[in-house]
Tab-separated table of C-alpha atoms in Angstrom:
chain	number	residue	atom	x	y	z
A	1	PHE	CA	48.744	103.131	-94.065
A	2	SER	CA	45.312	103.259	-92.413
A	3	LEU	CA	46.042	99.956	-90.678
A	4	VAL	CA	49.296	101.350	-89.277
A	5	ILE	CA	47.484	104.438	-87.979
A	6	LEU	CA	44.787	102.254	-86.421
A	7	LEU	CA	47.338	100.034	-84.679
A	8	ALA	CA	49.175	103.100	-83.365
A	9	VAL	CA	46.050	104.864	-82.099
A	10	THR	CA	44.211	101.872	-80.593
A	11	PRO	CA	46.267	101.638	-77.344
A	12	HIS	CA	45.788	105.358	-76.729
A	13	LEU	CA	42.048	105.074	-77.296
A	14	GLY	CA	41.964	102.169	-74.873
A	15	VAL	CA	43.660	104.261	-72.173
A	16	VAL	CA	41.266	107.165	-72.770
A	17	LEU	CA	38.209	104.901	-72.571
A	18	ALA	CA	39.520	103.207	-69.423
A	19	SER	CA	40.020	106.624	-67.830
A	20	VAL	CA	36.349	107.586	-68.246
A	21	ALA	CA	34.693	104.187	-67.778
A	22	THR	CA	32.526	103.404	-64.771
A	23	ASP	CA	31.726	99.830	-65.805
A	24	TRP	CA	33.453	97.939	-68.596
A	25	TYR	CA	32.988	94.181	-68.572
A	26	ASP	CA	32.572	91.897	-71.594
A	27	THR	CA	31.562	94.774	-73.899
A	28	VAL	CA	33.296	96.560	-76.751
A	29	LEU	CA	32.721	99.961	-75.152
A	30	PRO	CA	32.173	100.969	-71.516
A	31	SER	CA	28.594	100.861	-70.276
A	32	GLY	CA	29.027	104.089	-68.293
A	33	TYR	CA	31.224	107.174	-68.375
A	34	THR	CA	32.545	109.655	-65.826
A	35	LEU	CA	35.207	112.361	-65.517
A	36	GLN	CA	35.621	111.790	-61.789
A	37	HIS	CA	38.678	109.602	-62.343
A	38	TYR	CA	40.627	112.615	-63.635
A	39	ARG	CA	39.952	114.549	-60.445
A	40	ASP	CA	40.645	111.531	-58.258
A	41	ALA	CA	43.929	110.845	-60.060
A	42	LEU	CA	45.215	114.365	-59.383
A	43	SER	CA	44.127	114.236	-55.735
A	44	HIS	CA	45.660	110.826	-55.005
A	45	GLY	CA	48.459	110.798	-52.437
A	46	LEU	CA	51.020	109.473	-54.931
A	47	THR	CA	50.299	111.927	-57.721
A	48	VAL	CA	51.500	115.350	-56.575
A	49	PRO	CA	54.759	114.095	-54.978
A	50	SER	CA	55.514	112.048	-58.097
A	51	ILE	CA	54.924	115.065	-60.355
A	52	ILE	CA	57.249	117.157	-58.177
A	53	ASN	CA	59.881	114.403	-58.305
A	54	SER	CA	59.589	114.154	-62.084
A	55	LEU	CA	59.976	117.921	-62.428
A	56	LYS	CA	63.158	117.781	-60.343
A	57	TYR	CA	64.602	114.786	-62.171
A	58	ALA	CA	63.731	115.932	-65.690
A	59	GLY	CA	64.572	119.593	-65.041
A	60	LEU	CA	68.136	118.969	-63.877
A	61	ALA	CA	68.639	116.262	-66.505
A	62	THR	CA	67.622	118.749	-69.206
A	63	LEU	CA	70.175	121.301	-67.980
A	64	ILE	CA	72.865	118.613	-68.138
A	65	ASP	CA	71.712	117.640	-71.631
A	66	VAL	CA	71.924	121.225	-72.887
A	67	ALA	CA	75.439	121.709	-71.508
A	68	LEU	CA	76.718	118.379	-72.837
A	69	GLY	CA	74.739	118.606	-76.063
A	70	VAL	CA	76.131	122.005	-77.045
A	71	THR	CA	79.669	120.879	-76.228
A	72	ILE	CA	79.410	117.642	-78.210
A	73	ALA	CA	77.690	119.353	-81.149
A	74	TRP	CA	80.319	122.102	-81.271
A	75	ILE	CA	83.167	119.562	-81.226
A	76	THR	CA	81.625	117.419	-83.964
A	77	VAL	CA	80.512	120.283	-86.229
A	78	ARG	CA	82.982	123.121	-85.654
A	79	THR	CA	86.269	121.286	-85.077
A	80	LYS	CA	88.479	118.807	-86.899
A	81	LEU	CA	89.514	116.952	-83.766
A	82	PRO	CA	90.290	113.265	-84.299
A	83	GLY	CA	87.623	111.016	-82.861
A	84	ARG	CA	84.812	113.542	-83.248
A	85	ASN	CA	82.754	111.093	-85.305
A	86	LEU	CA	83.197	108.478	-82.591
A	87	LEU	CA	82.063	111.040	-80.011
A	88	ASP	CA	78.940	111.726	-82.068
A	89	ALA	CA	78.228	107.997	-82.349
A	90	LEU	CA	78.646	107.527	-78.593
A	91	ALA	CA	76.227	110.397	-77.960
A	92	MET	CA	73.637	108.570	-80.079
A	93	LEU	CA	74.216	105.218	-78.357
A	94	PRO	CA	71.426	105.608	-75.745
A	95	ILE	CA	68.885	105.456	-78.578
A	96	ALA	CA	70.187	102.056	-79.692
A	97	VAL	CA	70.411	100.462	-76.227
A	98	PRO	CA	67.118	99.384	-74.577
A	99	GLY	CA	66.175	101.476	-71.577
A	100	LEU	CA	65.888	98.458	-69.281
A	101	VAL	CA	69.449	97.424	-70.128
A	102	LEU	CA	70.736	100.886	-69.248
A	103	ALA	CA	68.690	100.958	-66.052
A	104	PHE	CA	70.061	97.632	-64.818
A	105	GLY	CA	73.548	98.803	-65.785
A	106	TYR	CA	73.156	101.924	-63.647
A	107	LEU	CA	71.780	99.786	-60.840
A	108	ALA	CA	74.791	97.467	-60.978
A	109	MET	CA	77.308	100.340	-61.017
A	110	THR	CA	75.764	102.048	-57.998
A	111	ARG	CA	75.613	99.058	-55.673
A	112	GLU	CA	77.580	99.277	-52.446
A	113	GLU	CA	81.366	99.300	-53.001
A	114	GLN	CA	80.900	99.789	-56.742
A	115	PRO	CA	82.615	102.715	-58.590
A	116	PHE	CA	79.516	104.933	-58.690
A	117	ASP	CA	77.898	104.067	-55.370
A	118	PHE	CA	78.195	107.745	-54.389
A	119	LEU	CA	75.298	108.472	-56.754
A	120	ILE	CA	72.959	106.766	-54.285
A	121	GLY	CA	72.264	109.092	-51.381
A	122	ASP	CA	71.442	108.429	-47.761
A	123	ASN	CA	68.571	106.014	-47.134
A	124	GLY	CA	68.848	104.759	-50.700
A	125	ASP	CA	67.829	108.056	-52.311
A	126	PRO	CA	68.249	107.510	-56.096
A	127	TYR	CA	67.967	111.214	-57.001
A	128	TRP	CA	71.345	111.595	-58.705
A	129	ILE	CA	71.366	108.259	-60.490
A	130	ILE	CA	67.884	108.954	-61.883
A	131	VAL	CA	69.009	112.406	-63.055
A	132	VAL	CA	72.058	110.871	-64.761
A	133	ALA	CA	69.920	108.135	-66.326
A	134	TYR	CA	67.364	110.631	-67.634
A	135	ALA	CA	70.108	112.890	-68.987
A	136	MET	CA	71.893	110.119	-70.864
A	137	ARG	CA	68.670	108.715	-72.307
A	138	ARG	CA	67.639	112.081	-73.798
A	139	LEU	CA	71.066	113.485	-74.680
A	140	PRO	CA	70.689	112.503	-78.385
A	141	TYR	CA	67.744	114.904	-78.788
A	142	VAL	CA	69.807	117.910	-77.724
A	143	VAL	CA	72.935	116.825	-79.617
A	144	ARG	CA	71.003	116.404	-82.864
A	145	SER	CA	69.115	119.672	-82.509
A	146	ALA	CA	72.275	121.621	-81.599
A	147	SER	CA	74.202	120.007	-84.462
A	148	ALA	CA	71.442	120.940	-86.901
A	149	GLY	CA	71.515	124.524	-85.659
A	150	LEU	CA	75.292	124.777	-86.044
A	151	GLN	CA	75.185	123.266	-89.532
A	152	GLN	CA	72.545	125.790	-90.569
A	153	THR	CA	74.567	128.717	-89.187
A	154	SER	CA	77.401	130.204	-91.221
A	155	VAL	CA	80.759	129.901	-89.511
A	156	SER	CA	81.737	133.254	-91.028
A	157	LEU	CA	79.700	135.040	-88.356
A	158	GLU	CA	81.781	133.436	-85.634
A	159	GLU	CA	84.991	134.140	-87.544
A	160	ALA	CA	84.033	137.804	-87.860
A	161	ALA	CA	83.528	138.043	-84.103
A	162	ARG	CA	86.894	136.400	-83.466
A	163	ASN	CA	88.610	138.780	-85.906
A	164	LEU	CA	87.156	141.713	-83.979
A	165	GLY	CA	88.802	140.470	-80.805
A	166	ALA	CA	86.084	138.398	-79.151
A	167	SER	CA	87.256	135.407	-77.153
A	168	PRO	CA	85.983	131.920	-78.066
A	169	PHE	CA	83.694	131.904	-75.017
A	170	ARG	CA	82.339	135.377	-75.788
A	171	THR	CA	81.751	134.359	-79.403
A	172	LEU	CA	79.853	131.295	-78.244
A	173	ARG	CA	77.777	133.283	-75.758
A	174	ARG	CA	77.024	136.344	-77.903
A	175	ILE	CA	76.924	134.892	-81.430
A	176	THR	CA	76.570	131.114	-81.611
A	177	LEU	CA	74.069	130.387	-78.840
A	178	PRO	CA	71.590	133.128	-79.860
A	179	LEU	CA	71.701	131.876	-83.461
A	180	ILE	CA	70.924	128.284	-82.503
A	181	GLY	CA	68.655	129.213	-79.599
A	182	ALA	CA	65.474	127.893	-81.247
A	183	ASN	CA	67.119	124.548	-81.958
A	184	LEU	CA	68.425	124.287	-78.409
A	185	LEU	CA	65.063	125.167	-76.913
A	186	ALA	CA	63.321	122.601	-79.115
A	187	GLY	CA	65.792	119.885	-78.131
A	188	ALA	CA	65.536	120.862	-74.464
A	189	LEU	CA	61.730	120.738	-74.572
A	190	LEU	CA	61.795	117.262	-76.072
A	191	ALA	CA	64.392	116.078	-73.553
A	192	PHE	CA	62.333	117.502	-70.691
A	193	ALA	CA	58.991	116.140	-71.919
A	194	PHE	CA	60.266	112.628	-72.573
A	195	GLY	CA	62.255	112.744	-69.326
A	196	MET	CA	59.064	113.541	-67.429
A	197	LEU	CA	57.519	110.396	-68.899
A	198	GLU	CA	60.583	108.120	-68.846
A	199	VAL	CA	59.494	104.575	-68.030
A	200	SER	CA	62.381	102.094	-67.948
A	201	ASP	CA	64.741	103.973	-65.630
A	202	SER	CA	61.860	105.066	-63.410
A	203	LEU	CA	60.536	101.555	-62.826
A	204	ILE	CA	63.942	100.080	-62.006
A	205	LEU	CA	65.729	102.861	-60.115
A	206	ALA	CA	62.906	104.312	-57.974
A	207	GLN	CA	62.007	101.739	-55.331
A	208	LYS	CA	60.408	103.821	-52.559
A	209	GLY	CA	57.163	105.769	-52.842
A	210	GLU	CA	58.797	109.028	-51.760
A	211	HIS	CA	61.136	108.820	-54.771
A	212	TYR	CA	58.566	107.783	-57.395
A	213	PRO	CA	58.419	109.787	-60.631
A	214	ILE	CA	55.094	110.060	-62.404
A	215	THR	CA	55.477	106.913	-64.524
A	216	LYS	CA	56.224	104.754	-61.473
A	217	ALA	CA	53.189	106.290	-59.769
A	218	ILE	CA	51.040	105.291	-62.759
A	219	TYR	CA	52.425	101.753	-62.553
A	220	ASN	CA	51.616	101.490	-58.853
A	221	LEU	CA	48.150	102.988	-59.255
A	222	ASN	CA	47.356	100.407	-61.911
A	223	ALA	CA	48.009	97.633	-59.387
A	224	ALA	CA	45.860	99.225	-56.675
A	225	LEU	CA	42.588	97.601	-55.673
A	226	GLY	CA	39.265	99.181	-56.580
A	227	ASN	CA	39.492	101.884	-59.238
A	228	GLY	CA	43.290	101.764	-59.505
A	229	GLU	CA	43.236	100.926	-63.216
A	230	ALA	CA	40.930	103.870	-63.954
A	231	LEU	CA	43.099	106.269	-61.920
A	232	ALA	CA	46.248	105.051	-63.663
A	233	SER	CA	44.577	105.521	-67.050
A	234	ALA	CA	43.416	109.020	-66.116
A	235	LEU	CA	46.906	110.003	-65.000
A	236	GLY	CA	48.236	108.496	-68.222
A	237	VAL	CA	45.857	110.696	-70.223
A	238	TRP	CA	47.100	113.754	-68.347
A	239	ALA	CA	50.628	112.687	-69.299
A	240	MET	CA	49.636	112.267	-72.957
A	241	VAL	CA	48.099	115.744	-72.986
A	242	PHE	CA	51.307	117.201	-71.549
A	243	LEU	CA	53.444	115.427	-74.149
A	244	THR	CA	51.151	116.423	-77.028
A	245	ILE	CA	51.229	120.089	-76.022
A	246	THR	CA	55.023	119.953	-75.778
A	247	LEU	CA	55.424	118.376	-79.219
A	248	ILE	CA	53.042	120.860	-80.829
A	249	GLY	CA	54.799	123.754	-79.123
A	250	THR	CA	58.187	122.486	-80.263
A	251	GLY	CA	56.992	122.207	-83.856
A	252	MET	CA	55.529	125.718	-83.741
A	253	LEU	CA	58.741	127.045	-82.227
A	254	LEU	CA	60.831	125.863	-85.152
A	255	GLY	CA	58.171	126.501	-87.757
A	256	LYS	CA	58.825	123.051	-89.211
A	257	LYS	CA	57.166	119.684	-89.360
A	258	MET	CA	58.267	117.408	-86.550
A	259	GLY	CA	59.876	114.975	-88.979
A	260	ALA	CA	62.205	117.688	-90.286
A	261	MET	CA	63.113	119.137	-86.916
A	262	PHE	CA	66.651	117.791	-86.674
A	263	ARG	CA	67.671	117.970	-90.303
A	264	ALA	CA	70.611	120.120	-91.195
C-alpha cells in the first residue's frame, strides 16, 4: 500500500519541486529554491487568457451536463421506459473511451463539409466543439450523482405533490431538484473542476493561442525556452491547488467520503 501511495505522489512532488527550483542538474533535489515562478506564471501573457477561456468552456459545459444529467438520471431511475439501461450505459461511455480517441473523433466530425462543421466558428474558433467535448467527457459525474440522489429520495414525496395537483414540471422544480440539490451541486463541481483541467480535448482541439485553455497553456509553457519548464510546473501547482480545494469542498458538501459520493 505504501508503495502505491509513493508511486502516486512522486509525480506531484516532482512538479512541486520543479516549480520552486532555481537550479536542478544532476542532483536528487534542487540546489536552490524560489517562489518567483508562481508570480511569473500568473503574469505570463498566456496564463490569464487561458484561464478565462477555461472558465468559459468548463462553465457552459457544466450547465449542459446538469441539464442532460438530470434528464438521463430521471429517465433511468424514475421511469420504466424501454432502453433506459442502454441510455445509462451510453451516458457512462465517455469514461471507457480514451480522451484522445474522442478528441480526434470530434476533430474528424467538424472538418469542412462534415456533419458537424457548424461547431467550428469563424477563423477556426473551436469554442463550441470544446464545450461539447468537455460536456460529454464529464457527463458521467453528473448522471451518477443525480441518479444517487434520486435513488436516495422517496418517490412518495413526488407522488404526493402530483396528487395535490402539481404538474410534472412543477413537481420536479419544487420537490425533486431541491431534494437532490446537494448531489447535483457535487456532480457539477466535479464536472467543472475536471473540465477546467481537461487535457486530451484541449491539446487536440485548441490550435491557436487565443483559444488555449489552461492545460494547453501549460503544455506550451513547458516547451518555452529559458524558465518555461518552471513556469509550466508552477501553473500546474496552481491547478492542483484548485482541484484539491474543489474535491475537499465537494466532500464536505455531501458530508461523505469521496469514495462513497455516488453510491445510492
